[in-house]
CSV table of C-alpha atoms in Angstrom, one decimal:
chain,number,residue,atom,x,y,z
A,12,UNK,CA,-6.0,19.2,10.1
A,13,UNK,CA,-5.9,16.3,7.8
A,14,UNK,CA,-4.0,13.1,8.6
A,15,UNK,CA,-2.5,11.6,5.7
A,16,UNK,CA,0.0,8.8,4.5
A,17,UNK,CA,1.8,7.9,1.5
A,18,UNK,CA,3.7,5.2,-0.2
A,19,UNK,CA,6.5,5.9,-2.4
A,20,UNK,CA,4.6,6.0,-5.6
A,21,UNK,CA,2.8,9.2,-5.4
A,22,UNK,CA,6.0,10.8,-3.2
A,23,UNK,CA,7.9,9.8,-6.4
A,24,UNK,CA,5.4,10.7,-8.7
A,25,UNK,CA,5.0,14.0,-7.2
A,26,UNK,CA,8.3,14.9,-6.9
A,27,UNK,CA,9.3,13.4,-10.8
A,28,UNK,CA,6.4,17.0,-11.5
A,29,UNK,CA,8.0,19.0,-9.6
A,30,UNK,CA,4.3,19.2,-7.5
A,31,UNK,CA,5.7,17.5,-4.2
A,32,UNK,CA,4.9,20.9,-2.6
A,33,UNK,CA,1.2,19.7,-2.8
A,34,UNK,CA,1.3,17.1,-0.1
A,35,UNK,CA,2.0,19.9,2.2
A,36,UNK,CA,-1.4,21.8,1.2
A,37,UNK,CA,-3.2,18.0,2.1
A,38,UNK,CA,-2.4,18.4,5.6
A,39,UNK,CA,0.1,16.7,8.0
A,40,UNK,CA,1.9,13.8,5.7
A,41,UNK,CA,3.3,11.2,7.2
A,42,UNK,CA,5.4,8.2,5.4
A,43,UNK,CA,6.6,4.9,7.7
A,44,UNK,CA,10.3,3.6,7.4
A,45,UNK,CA,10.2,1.2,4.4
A,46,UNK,CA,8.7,4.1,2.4
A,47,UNK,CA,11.6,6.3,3.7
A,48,UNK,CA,14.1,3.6,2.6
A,49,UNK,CA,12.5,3.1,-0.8
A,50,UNK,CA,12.8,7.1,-1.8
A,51,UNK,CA,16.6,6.7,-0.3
A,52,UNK,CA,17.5,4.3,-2.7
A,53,UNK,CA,15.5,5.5,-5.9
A,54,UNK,CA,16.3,9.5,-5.2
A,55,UNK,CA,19.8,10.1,-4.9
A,56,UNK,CA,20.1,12.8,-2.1
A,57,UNK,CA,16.7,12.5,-1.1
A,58,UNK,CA,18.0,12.5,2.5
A,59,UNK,CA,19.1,16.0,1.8
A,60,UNK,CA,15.9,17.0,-0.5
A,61,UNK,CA,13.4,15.4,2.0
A,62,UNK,CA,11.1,18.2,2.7
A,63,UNK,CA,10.8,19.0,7.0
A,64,UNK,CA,6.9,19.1,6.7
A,65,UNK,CA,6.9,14.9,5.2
A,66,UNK,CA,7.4,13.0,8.5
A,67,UNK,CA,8.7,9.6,9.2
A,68,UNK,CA,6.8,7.5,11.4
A,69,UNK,CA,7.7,4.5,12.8
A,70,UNK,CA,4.8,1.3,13.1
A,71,UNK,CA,4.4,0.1,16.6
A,72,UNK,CA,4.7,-3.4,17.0
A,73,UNK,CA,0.6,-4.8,16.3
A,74,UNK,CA,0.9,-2.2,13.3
A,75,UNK,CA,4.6,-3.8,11.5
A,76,UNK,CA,3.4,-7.2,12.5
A,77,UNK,CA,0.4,-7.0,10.4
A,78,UNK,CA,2.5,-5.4,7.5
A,79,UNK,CA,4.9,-8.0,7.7
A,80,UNK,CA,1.8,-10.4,7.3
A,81,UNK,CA,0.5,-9.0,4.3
A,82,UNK,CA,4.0,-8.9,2.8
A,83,UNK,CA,4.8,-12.6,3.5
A,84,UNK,CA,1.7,-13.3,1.8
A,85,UNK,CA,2.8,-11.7,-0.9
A,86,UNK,CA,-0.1,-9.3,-1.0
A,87,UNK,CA,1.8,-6.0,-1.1
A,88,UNK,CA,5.9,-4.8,-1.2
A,89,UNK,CA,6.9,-3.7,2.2
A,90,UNK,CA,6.5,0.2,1.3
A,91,UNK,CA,2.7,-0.3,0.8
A,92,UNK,CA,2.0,-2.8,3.5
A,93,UNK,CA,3.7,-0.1,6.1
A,94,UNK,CA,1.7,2.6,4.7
A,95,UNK,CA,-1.5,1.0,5.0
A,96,UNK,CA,-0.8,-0.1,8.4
A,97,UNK,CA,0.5,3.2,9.3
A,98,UNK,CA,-2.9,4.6,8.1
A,99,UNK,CA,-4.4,2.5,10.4
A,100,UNK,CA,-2.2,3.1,13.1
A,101,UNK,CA,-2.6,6.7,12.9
A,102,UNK,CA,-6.3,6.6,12.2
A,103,UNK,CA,-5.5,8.7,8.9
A,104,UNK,CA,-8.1,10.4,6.9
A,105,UNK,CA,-6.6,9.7,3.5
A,106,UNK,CA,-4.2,7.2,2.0
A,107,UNK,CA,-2.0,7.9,-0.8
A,108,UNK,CA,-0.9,5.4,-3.1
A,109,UNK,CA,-0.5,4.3,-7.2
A,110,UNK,CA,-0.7,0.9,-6.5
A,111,UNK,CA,-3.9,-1.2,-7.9
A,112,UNK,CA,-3.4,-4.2,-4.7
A,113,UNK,CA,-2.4,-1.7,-2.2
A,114,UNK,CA,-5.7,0.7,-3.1
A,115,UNK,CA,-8.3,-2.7,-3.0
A,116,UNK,CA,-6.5,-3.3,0.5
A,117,UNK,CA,-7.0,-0.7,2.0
A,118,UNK,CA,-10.7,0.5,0.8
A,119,UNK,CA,-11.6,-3.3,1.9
A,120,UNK,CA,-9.8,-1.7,5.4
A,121,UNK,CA,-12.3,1.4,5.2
A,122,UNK,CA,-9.6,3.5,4.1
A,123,UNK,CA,-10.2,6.5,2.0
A,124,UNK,CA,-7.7,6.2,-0.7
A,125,UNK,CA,-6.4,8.8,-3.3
A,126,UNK,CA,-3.6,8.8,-5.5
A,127,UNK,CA,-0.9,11.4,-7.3
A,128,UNK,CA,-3.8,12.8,-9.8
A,129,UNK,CA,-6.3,12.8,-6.8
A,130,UNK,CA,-3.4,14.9,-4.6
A,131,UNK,CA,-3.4,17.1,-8.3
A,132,UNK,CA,-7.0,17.1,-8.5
A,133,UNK,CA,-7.7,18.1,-5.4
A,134,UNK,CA,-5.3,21.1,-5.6
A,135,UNK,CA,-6.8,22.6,-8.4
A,136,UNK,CA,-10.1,22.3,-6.9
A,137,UNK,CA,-9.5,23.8,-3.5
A,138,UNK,CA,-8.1,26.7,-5.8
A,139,UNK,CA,-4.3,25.9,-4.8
A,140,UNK,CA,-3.4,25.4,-8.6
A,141,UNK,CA,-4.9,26.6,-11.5
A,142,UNK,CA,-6.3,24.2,-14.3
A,143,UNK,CA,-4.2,26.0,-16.8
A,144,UNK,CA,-0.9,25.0,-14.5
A,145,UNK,CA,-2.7,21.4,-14.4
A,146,UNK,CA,-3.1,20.9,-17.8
A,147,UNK,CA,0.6,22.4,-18.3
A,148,UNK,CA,1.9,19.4,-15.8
């Protein structure tokens, strides 16, 4: 089963569609704290709404010190600098995220890196969506 983790962007992206549901096709999706605190304060209820198969993760302590670098370096917001470390922490197979810094980061990291139209893309590929529904969205 694929590993994957998000930032908030394409969680709030998705979710904005009404296509969150696709994240759970990807494989196991994991998101670390600051993401989890992000989607608290731009969802209202999103504690409540969260779905069970999106899991928190927390960073280990090598893993949120090198987030914390990246974000005092003014590299990345916390959100992204967690996810790419939890990516690395949990030796993900994809990384999901919008954001232009966070993406360069993380392919210079060896990460493979999609975003919300990849997570669409890839849906109507593998057949889980039709292009008509796609082109609907």
């Amino acid at each position: 089963m694929r590993k994957v983790v998000a930032d908030t962007g394409p969680i709030l992206h998705l979710h904005e569609a009404e296509a969150l549901q696709l994240l759970a096709l990807v494989g196991e999706v994991f998101i670390p704290e600051a993401v989890q605190a992000e989607l608290n304060s731009l969802l209202p209820g999103w504690e409540h709404i969260k779905p069970d198969w999106l899991k928190v993760h927390p960073l280990s302590s090598p893993f949120r010190e090198e987030a914390m670098n990246w974000v005092s370096a003014q590299l990345l917001n916390v959100g992204e600098a967690e996810a790419i470390s939890l990516a690395r922490q949990l030796i993900a197979d994809w990384l999901l995220t919008d954001d232009a810094a966070a993406r360069l980061l993380a392919q210079s990291l060896g990460l493979e890196v999609h975003g919300s139209l990849g997570v669409v893309l890839w849906a109507a590929a593998e057949g889980h969506i039709s292009t008509l529904k796609v082109k609907k969205s």
